[in-house]
PDB file of C-alpha atoms in Angstrom:
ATOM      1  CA  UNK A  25       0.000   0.000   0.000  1.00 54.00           C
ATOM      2  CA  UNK A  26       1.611   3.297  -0.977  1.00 71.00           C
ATOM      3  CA  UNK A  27      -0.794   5.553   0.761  1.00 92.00           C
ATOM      4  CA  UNK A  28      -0.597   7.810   3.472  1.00 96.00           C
ATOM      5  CA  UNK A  29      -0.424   5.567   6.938  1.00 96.00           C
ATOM      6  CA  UNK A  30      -0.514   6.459  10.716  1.00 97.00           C
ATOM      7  CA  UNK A  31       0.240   4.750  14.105  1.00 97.00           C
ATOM      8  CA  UNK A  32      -0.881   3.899  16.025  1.00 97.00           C
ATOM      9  CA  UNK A  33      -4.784   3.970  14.848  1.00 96.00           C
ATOM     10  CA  UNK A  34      -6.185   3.864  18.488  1.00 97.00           C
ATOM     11  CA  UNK A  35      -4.538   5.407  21.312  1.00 98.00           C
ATOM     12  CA  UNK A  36      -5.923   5.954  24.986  1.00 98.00           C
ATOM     13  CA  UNK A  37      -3.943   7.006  27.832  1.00 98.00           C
ATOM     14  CA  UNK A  38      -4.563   8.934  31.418  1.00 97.00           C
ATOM     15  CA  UNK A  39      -4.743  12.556  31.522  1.00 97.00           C
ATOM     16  CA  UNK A  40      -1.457  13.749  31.656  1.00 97.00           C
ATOM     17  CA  UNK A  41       0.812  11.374  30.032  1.00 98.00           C
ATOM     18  CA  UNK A  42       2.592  12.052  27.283  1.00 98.00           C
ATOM     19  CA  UNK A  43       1.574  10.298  23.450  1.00 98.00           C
ATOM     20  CA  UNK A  44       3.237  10.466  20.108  1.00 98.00           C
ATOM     21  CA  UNK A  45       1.526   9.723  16.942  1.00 98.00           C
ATOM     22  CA  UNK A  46       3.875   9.178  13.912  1.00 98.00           C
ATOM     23  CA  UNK A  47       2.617   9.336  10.003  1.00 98.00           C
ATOM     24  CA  UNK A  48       4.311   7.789   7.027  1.00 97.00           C
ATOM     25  CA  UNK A  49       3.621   9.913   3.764  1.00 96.00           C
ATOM     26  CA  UNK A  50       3.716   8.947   0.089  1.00 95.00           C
ATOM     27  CA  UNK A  51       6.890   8.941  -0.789  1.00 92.00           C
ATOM     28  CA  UNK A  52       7.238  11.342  -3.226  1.00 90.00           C
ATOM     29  CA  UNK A  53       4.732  14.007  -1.224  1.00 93.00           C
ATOM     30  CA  UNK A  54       6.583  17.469   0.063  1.00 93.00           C
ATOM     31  CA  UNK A  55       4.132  18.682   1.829  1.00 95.00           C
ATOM     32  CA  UNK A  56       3.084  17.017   4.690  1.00 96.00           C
ATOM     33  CA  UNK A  57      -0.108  17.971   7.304  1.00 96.00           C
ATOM     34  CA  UNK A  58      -1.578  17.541  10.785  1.00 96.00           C
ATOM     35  CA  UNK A  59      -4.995  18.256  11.398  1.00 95.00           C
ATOM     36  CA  UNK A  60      -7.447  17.518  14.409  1.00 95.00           C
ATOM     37  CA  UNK A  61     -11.139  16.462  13.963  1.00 94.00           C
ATOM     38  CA  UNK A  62     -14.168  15.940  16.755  1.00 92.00           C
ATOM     39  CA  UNK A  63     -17.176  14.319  15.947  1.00 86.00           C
ATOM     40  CA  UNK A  64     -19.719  16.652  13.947  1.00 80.00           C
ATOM     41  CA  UNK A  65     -16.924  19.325  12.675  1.00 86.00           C
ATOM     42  CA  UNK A  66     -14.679  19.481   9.715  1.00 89.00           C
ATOM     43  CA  UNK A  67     -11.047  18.743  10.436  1.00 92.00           C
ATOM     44  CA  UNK A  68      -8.853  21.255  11.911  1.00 92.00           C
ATOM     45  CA  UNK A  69      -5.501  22.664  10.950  1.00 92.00           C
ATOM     46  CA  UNK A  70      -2.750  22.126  12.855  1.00 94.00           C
ATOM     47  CA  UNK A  71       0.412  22.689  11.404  1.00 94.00           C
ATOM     48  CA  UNK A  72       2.348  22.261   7.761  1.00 93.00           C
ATOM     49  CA  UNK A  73       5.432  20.948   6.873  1.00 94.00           C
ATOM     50  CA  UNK A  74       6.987  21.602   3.511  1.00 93.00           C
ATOM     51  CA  UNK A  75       9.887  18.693   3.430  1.00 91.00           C
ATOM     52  CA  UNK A  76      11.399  18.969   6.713  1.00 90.00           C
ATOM     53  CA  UNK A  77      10.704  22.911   7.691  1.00 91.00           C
ATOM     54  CA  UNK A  78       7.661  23.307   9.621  1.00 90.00           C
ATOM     55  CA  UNK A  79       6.111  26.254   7.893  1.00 90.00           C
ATOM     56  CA  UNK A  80       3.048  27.329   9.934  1.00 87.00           C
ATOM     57  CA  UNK A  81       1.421  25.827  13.152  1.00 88.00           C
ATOM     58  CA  UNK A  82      -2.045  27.068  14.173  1.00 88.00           C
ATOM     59  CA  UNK A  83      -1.934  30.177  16.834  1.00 82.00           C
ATOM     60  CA  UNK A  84      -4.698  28.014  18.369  1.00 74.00           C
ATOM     61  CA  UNK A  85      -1.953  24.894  18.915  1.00 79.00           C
ATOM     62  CA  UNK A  86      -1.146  24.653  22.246  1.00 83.00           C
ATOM     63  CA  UNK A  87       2.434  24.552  23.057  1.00 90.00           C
ATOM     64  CA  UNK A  88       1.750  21.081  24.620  1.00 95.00           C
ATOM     65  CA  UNK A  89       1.912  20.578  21.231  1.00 95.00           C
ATOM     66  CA  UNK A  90       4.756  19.263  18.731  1.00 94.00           C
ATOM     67  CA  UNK A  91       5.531  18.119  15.529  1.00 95.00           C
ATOM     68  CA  UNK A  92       8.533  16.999  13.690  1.00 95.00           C
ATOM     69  CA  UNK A  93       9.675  15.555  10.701  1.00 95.00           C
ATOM     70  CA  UNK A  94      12.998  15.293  10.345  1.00 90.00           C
ATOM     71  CA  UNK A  95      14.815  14.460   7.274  1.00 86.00           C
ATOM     72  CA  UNK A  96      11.157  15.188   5.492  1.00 84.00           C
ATOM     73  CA  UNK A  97       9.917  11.923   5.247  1.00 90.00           C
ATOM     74  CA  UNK A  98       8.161  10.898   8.499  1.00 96.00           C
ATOM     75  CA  UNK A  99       6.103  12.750  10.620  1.00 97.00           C
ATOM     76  CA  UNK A 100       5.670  12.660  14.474  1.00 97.00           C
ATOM     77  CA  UNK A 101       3.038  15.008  16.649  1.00 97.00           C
ATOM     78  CA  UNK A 102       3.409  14.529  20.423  1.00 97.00           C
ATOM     79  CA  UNK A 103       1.052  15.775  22.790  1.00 97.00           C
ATOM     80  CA  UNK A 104       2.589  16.619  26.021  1.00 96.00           C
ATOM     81  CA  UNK A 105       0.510  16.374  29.484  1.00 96.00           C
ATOM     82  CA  UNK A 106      -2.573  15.117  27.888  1.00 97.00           C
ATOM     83  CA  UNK A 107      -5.743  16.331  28.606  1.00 96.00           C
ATOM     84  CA  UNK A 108      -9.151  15.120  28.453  1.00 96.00           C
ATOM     85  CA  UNK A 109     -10.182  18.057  25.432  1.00 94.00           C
ATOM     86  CA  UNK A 110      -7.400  16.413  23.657  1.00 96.00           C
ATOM     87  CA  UNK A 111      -9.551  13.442  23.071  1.00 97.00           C
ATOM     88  CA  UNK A 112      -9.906  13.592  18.978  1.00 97.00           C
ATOM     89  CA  UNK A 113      -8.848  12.074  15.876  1.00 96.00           C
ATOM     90  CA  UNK A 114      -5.573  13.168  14.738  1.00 97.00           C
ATOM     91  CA  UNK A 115      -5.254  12.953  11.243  1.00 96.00           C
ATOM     92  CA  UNK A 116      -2.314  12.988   9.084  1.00 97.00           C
ATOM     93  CA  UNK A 117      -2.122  14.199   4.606  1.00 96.00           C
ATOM     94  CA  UNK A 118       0.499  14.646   2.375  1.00 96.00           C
ATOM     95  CA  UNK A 119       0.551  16.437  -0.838  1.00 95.00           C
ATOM     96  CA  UNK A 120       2.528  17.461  -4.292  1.00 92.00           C
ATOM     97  CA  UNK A 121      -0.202  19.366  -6.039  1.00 90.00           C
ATOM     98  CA  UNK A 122      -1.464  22.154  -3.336  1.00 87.00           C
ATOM     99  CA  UNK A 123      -4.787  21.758  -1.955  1.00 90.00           C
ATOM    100  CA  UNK A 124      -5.087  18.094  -2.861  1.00 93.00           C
ATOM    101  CA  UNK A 125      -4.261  16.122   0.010  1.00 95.00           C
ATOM    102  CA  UNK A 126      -4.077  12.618   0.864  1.00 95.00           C
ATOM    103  CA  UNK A 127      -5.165  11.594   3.985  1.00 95.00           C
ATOM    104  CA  UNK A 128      -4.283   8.788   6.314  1.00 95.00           C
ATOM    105  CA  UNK A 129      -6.980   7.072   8.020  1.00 94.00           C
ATOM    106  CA  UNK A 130      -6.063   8.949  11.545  1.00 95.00           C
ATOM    107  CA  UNK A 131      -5.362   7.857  15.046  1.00 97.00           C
ATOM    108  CA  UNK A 132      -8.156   8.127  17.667  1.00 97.00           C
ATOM    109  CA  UNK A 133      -7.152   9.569  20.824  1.00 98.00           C
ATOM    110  CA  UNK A 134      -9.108   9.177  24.255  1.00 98.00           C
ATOM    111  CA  UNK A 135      -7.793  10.618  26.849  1.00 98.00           C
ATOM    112  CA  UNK A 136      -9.240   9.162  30.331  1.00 96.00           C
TER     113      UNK A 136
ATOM    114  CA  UNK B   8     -13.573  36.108   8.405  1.00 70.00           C
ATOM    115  CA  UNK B   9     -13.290  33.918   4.916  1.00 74.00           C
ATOM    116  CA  UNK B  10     -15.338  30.577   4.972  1.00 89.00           C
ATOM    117  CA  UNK B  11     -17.585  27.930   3.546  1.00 93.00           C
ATOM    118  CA  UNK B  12     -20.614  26.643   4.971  1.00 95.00           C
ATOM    119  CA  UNK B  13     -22.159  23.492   4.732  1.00 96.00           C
ATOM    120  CA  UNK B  14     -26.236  24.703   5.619  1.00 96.00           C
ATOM    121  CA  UNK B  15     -27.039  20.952   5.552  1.00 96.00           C
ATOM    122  CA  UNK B  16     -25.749  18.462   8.887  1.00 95.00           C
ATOM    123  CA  UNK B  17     -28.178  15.791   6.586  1.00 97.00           C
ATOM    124  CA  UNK B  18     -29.668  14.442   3.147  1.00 98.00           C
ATOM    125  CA  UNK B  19     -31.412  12.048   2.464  1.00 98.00           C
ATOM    126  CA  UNK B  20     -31.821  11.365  -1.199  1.00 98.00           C
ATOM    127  CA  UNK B  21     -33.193   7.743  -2.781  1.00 98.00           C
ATOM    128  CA  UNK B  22     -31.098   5.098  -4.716  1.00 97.00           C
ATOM    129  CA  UNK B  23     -31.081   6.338  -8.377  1.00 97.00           C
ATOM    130  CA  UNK B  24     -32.141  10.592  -7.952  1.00 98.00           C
ATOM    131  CA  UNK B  25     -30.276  13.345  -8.371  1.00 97.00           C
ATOM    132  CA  UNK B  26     -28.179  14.411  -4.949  1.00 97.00           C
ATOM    133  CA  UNK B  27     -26.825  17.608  -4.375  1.00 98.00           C
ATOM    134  CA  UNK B  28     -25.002  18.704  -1.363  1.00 98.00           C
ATOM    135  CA  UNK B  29     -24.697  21.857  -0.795  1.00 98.00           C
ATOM    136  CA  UNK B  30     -21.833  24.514  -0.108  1.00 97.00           C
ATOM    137  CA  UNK B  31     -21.462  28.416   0.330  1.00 96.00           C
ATOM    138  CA  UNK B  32     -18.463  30.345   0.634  1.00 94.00           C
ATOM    139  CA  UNK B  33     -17.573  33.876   1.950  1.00 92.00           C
ATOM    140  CA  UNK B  34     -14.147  34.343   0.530  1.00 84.00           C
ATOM    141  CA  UNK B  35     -12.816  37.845  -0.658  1.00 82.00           C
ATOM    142  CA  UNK B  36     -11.347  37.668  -3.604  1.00 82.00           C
ATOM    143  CA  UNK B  37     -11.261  34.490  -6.681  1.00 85.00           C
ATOM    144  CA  UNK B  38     -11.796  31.397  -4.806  1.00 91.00           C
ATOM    145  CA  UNK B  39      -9.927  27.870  -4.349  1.00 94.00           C
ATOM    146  CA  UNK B  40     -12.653  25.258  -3.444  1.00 96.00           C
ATOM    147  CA  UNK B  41     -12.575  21.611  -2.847  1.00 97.00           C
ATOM    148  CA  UNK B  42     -14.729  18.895  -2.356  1.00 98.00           C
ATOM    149  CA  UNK B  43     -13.844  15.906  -0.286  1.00 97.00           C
ATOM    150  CA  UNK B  44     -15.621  12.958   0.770  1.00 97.00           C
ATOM    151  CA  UNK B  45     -15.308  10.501   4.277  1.00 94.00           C
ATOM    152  CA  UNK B  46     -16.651   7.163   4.377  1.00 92.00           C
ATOM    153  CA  UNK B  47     -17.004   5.126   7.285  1.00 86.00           C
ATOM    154  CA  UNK B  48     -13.516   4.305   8.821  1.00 81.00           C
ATOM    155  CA  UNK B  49     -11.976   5.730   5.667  1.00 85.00           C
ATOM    156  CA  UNK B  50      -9.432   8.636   5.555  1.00 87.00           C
ATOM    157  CA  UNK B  51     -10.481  12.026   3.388  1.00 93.00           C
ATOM    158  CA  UNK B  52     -10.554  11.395  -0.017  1.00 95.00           C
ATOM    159  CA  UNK B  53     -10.288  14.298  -2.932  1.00 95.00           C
ATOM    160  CA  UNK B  54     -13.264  14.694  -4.800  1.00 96.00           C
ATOM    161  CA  UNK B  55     -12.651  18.287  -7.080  1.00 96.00           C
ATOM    162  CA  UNK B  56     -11.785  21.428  -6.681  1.00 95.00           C
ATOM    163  CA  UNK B  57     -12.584  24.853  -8.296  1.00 95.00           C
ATOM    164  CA  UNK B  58      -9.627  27.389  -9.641  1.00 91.00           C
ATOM    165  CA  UNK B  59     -10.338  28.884 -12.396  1.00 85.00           C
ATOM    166  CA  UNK B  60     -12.057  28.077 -15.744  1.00 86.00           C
ATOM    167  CA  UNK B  61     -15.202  26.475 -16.381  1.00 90.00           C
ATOM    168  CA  UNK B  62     -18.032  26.831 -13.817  1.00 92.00           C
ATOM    169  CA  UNK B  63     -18.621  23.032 -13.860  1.00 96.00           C
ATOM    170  CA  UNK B  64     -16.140  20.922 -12.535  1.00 96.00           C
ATOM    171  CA  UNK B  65     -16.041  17.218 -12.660  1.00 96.00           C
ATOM    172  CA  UNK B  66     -14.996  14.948 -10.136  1.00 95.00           C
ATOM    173  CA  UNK B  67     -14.357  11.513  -9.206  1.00 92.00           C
ATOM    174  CA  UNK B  68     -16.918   8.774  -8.602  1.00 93.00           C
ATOM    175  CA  UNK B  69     -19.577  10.552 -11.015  1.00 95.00           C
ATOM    176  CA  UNK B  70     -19.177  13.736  -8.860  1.00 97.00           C
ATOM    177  CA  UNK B  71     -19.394  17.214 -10.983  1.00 97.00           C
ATOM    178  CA  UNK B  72     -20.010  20.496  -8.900  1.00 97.00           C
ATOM    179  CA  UNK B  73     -20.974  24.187 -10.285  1.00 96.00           C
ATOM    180  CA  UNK B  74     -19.664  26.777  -9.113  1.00 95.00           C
ATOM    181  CA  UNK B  75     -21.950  30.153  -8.886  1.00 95.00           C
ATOM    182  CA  UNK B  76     -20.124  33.462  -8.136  1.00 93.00           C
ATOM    183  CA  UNK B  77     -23.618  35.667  -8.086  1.00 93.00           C
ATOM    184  CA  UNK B  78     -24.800  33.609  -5.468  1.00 94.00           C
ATOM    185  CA  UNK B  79     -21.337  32.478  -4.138  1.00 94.00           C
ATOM    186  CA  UNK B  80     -21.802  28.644  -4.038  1.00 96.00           C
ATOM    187  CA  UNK B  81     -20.179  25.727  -4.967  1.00 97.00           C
ATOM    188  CA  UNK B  82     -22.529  22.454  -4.607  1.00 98.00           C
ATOM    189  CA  UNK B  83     -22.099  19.285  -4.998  1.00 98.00           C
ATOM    190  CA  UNK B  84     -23.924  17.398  -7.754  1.00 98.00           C
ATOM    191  CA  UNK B  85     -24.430  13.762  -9.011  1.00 98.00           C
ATOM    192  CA  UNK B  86     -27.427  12.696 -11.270  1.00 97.00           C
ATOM    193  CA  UNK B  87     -28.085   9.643  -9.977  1.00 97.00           C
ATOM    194  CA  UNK B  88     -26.920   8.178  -6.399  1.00 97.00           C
ATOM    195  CA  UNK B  89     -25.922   5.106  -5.260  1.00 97.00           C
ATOM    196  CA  UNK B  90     -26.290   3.383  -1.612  1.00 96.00           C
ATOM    197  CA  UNK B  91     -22.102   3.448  -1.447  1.00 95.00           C
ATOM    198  CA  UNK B  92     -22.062   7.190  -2.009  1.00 97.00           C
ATOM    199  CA  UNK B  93     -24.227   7.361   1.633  1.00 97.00           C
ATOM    200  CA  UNK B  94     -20.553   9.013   3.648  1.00 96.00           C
ATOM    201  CA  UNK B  95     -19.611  12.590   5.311  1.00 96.00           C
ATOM    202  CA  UNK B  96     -18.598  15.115   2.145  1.00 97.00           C
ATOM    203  CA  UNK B  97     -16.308  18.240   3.138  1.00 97.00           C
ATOM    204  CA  UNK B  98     -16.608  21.387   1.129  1.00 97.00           C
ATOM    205  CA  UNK B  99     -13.284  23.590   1.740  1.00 96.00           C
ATOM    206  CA  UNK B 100     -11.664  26.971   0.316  1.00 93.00           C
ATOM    207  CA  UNK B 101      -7.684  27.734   0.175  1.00 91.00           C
ATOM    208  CA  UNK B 102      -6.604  30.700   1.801  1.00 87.00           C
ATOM    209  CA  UNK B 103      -4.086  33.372   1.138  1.00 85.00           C
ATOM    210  CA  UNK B 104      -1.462  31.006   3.070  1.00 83.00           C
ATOM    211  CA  UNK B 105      -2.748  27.837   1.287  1.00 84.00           C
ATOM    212  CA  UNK B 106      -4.040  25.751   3.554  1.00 87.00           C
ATOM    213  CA  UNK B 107      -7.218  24.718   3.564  1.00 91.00           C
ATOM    214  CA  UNK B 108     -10.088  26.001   5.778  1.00 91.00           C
ATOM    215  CA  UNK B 109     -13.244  23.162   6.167  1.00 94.00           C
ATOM    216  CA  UNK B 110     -16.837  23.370   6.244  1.00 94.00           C
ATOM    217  CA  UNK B 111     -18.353  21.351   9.172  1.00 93.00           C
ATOM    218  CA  UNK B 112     -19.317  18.345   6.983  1.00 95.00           C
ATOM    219  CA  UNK B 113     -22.953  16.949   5.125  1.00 97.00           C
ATOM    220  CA  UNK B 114     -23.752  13.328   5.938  1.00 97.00           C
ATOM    221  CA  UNK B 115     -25.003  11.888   2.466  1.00 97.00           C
ATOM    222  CA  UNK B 116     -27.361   9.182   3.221  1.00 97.00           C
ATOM    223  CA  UNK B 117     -28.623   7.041   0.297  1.00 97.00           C
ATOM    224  CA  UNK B 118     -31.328   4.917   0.562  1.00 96.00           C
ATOM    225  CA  UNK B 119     -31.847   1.609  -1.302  1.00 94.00           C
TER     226      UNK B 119
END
């Protein structure tokens, strides 16, 4: 399968602990998202990679949150000190044309 | 502040008819707009998008969608549905940093 892939699918940890989600592009993408998305609402931007240079990260990202991807091929977003509003589904694209994204399937979080 | 809006949460539209989901945008300016589609425990998937050029834009899976600058719109249109289009569609505009900014989502529901 040469899509867009994320890991772990399901995550659910205790408030407060730390989590790390990690997303495998397609290959040959540059541009490489993270977005957030609850139940009932469209997904929400979180922050943009264009190979390994993180270009823009939501104002509304706390700074519990990070995101790497070093080398610009893999991804990783951790979440620091988890909380229980951080319970969503983190989902991960990657792109050449702009706008056009691929999407992984996403990694549920629940935060107890 | 630029968006789209989705006015729908729901439609219900019989196996065979015409199904149109429907999407508004407030964007200054030409807009970028893009169609997506979720289906259950499925990642985002493109559908079309809107630049520049011909008001009518086709799409995959049958998918065509028209946009209308006098009443600032950009639905969704297929002429005849089928029970495995029933899934969440996104409508979405690119903004002057080019990212994408979501609508909150129409759940399609096809019945047999």
């Amino acid at each position: 399968d040469t899509g867009v892939s994320q890991d772990p699918r399901h995550k659910i940890t205790k408030r407060g602990q730390n989590v790390t989600f990690r997303c495998d592009p397609i290959s040959e993408h540059n541009r490489l998202y993270w977005y957030r998305q609850t139940l009932g609402q469209g997904p929400e931007f979180l922050t943009y990679f264009q190979n390994e240079a993180q270009l823009e990260k939501s104002r509304l990202l706390s700074d519990r949150f990070s995101a790497e991807r070093p080398k610009g091929s893999f991804s990783t977003l951790e979440i620091q000190r988890t909380e229980q509003g951080d319970s969503a589904m983190y989902l991960c694209a990657s792109s050449l044309v702009v706008g056009e994204l691929f999407f992984g399937e996403g990694s549920r979080l629940t935060v107890l | 502040a630029q968006s789209v809006a989705q006015p729908e949460d729901q439609v219900n539209v019989a196996e065979g008819n015409p199904l149109t989901v429907k999407c508004t945008y407030s964007v200054s300016g030409n807009p970028y707009l893009f169609w997506y589609v979720q289906y259950p425990n499925r990642g985002l998937q493109f559908l079309l998008k809107y630049i520049t050029g011909d008001n009518l834009v086709k799409g995959s899976y049958g998918f065509e969608a028209e946009f209308n600058k006098s009443q600032t719109s950009f639905h969704l249109k297929k002429p005849s549905a089928l029970v495995s289009d029933s899934a969440l569609y996104f409508c979405a505009h690119m903004d002057s940093n080019y990212q994408l900014i979501w609508g909150a989502g129409t759940k399609l529901i096809i019945k047999p």
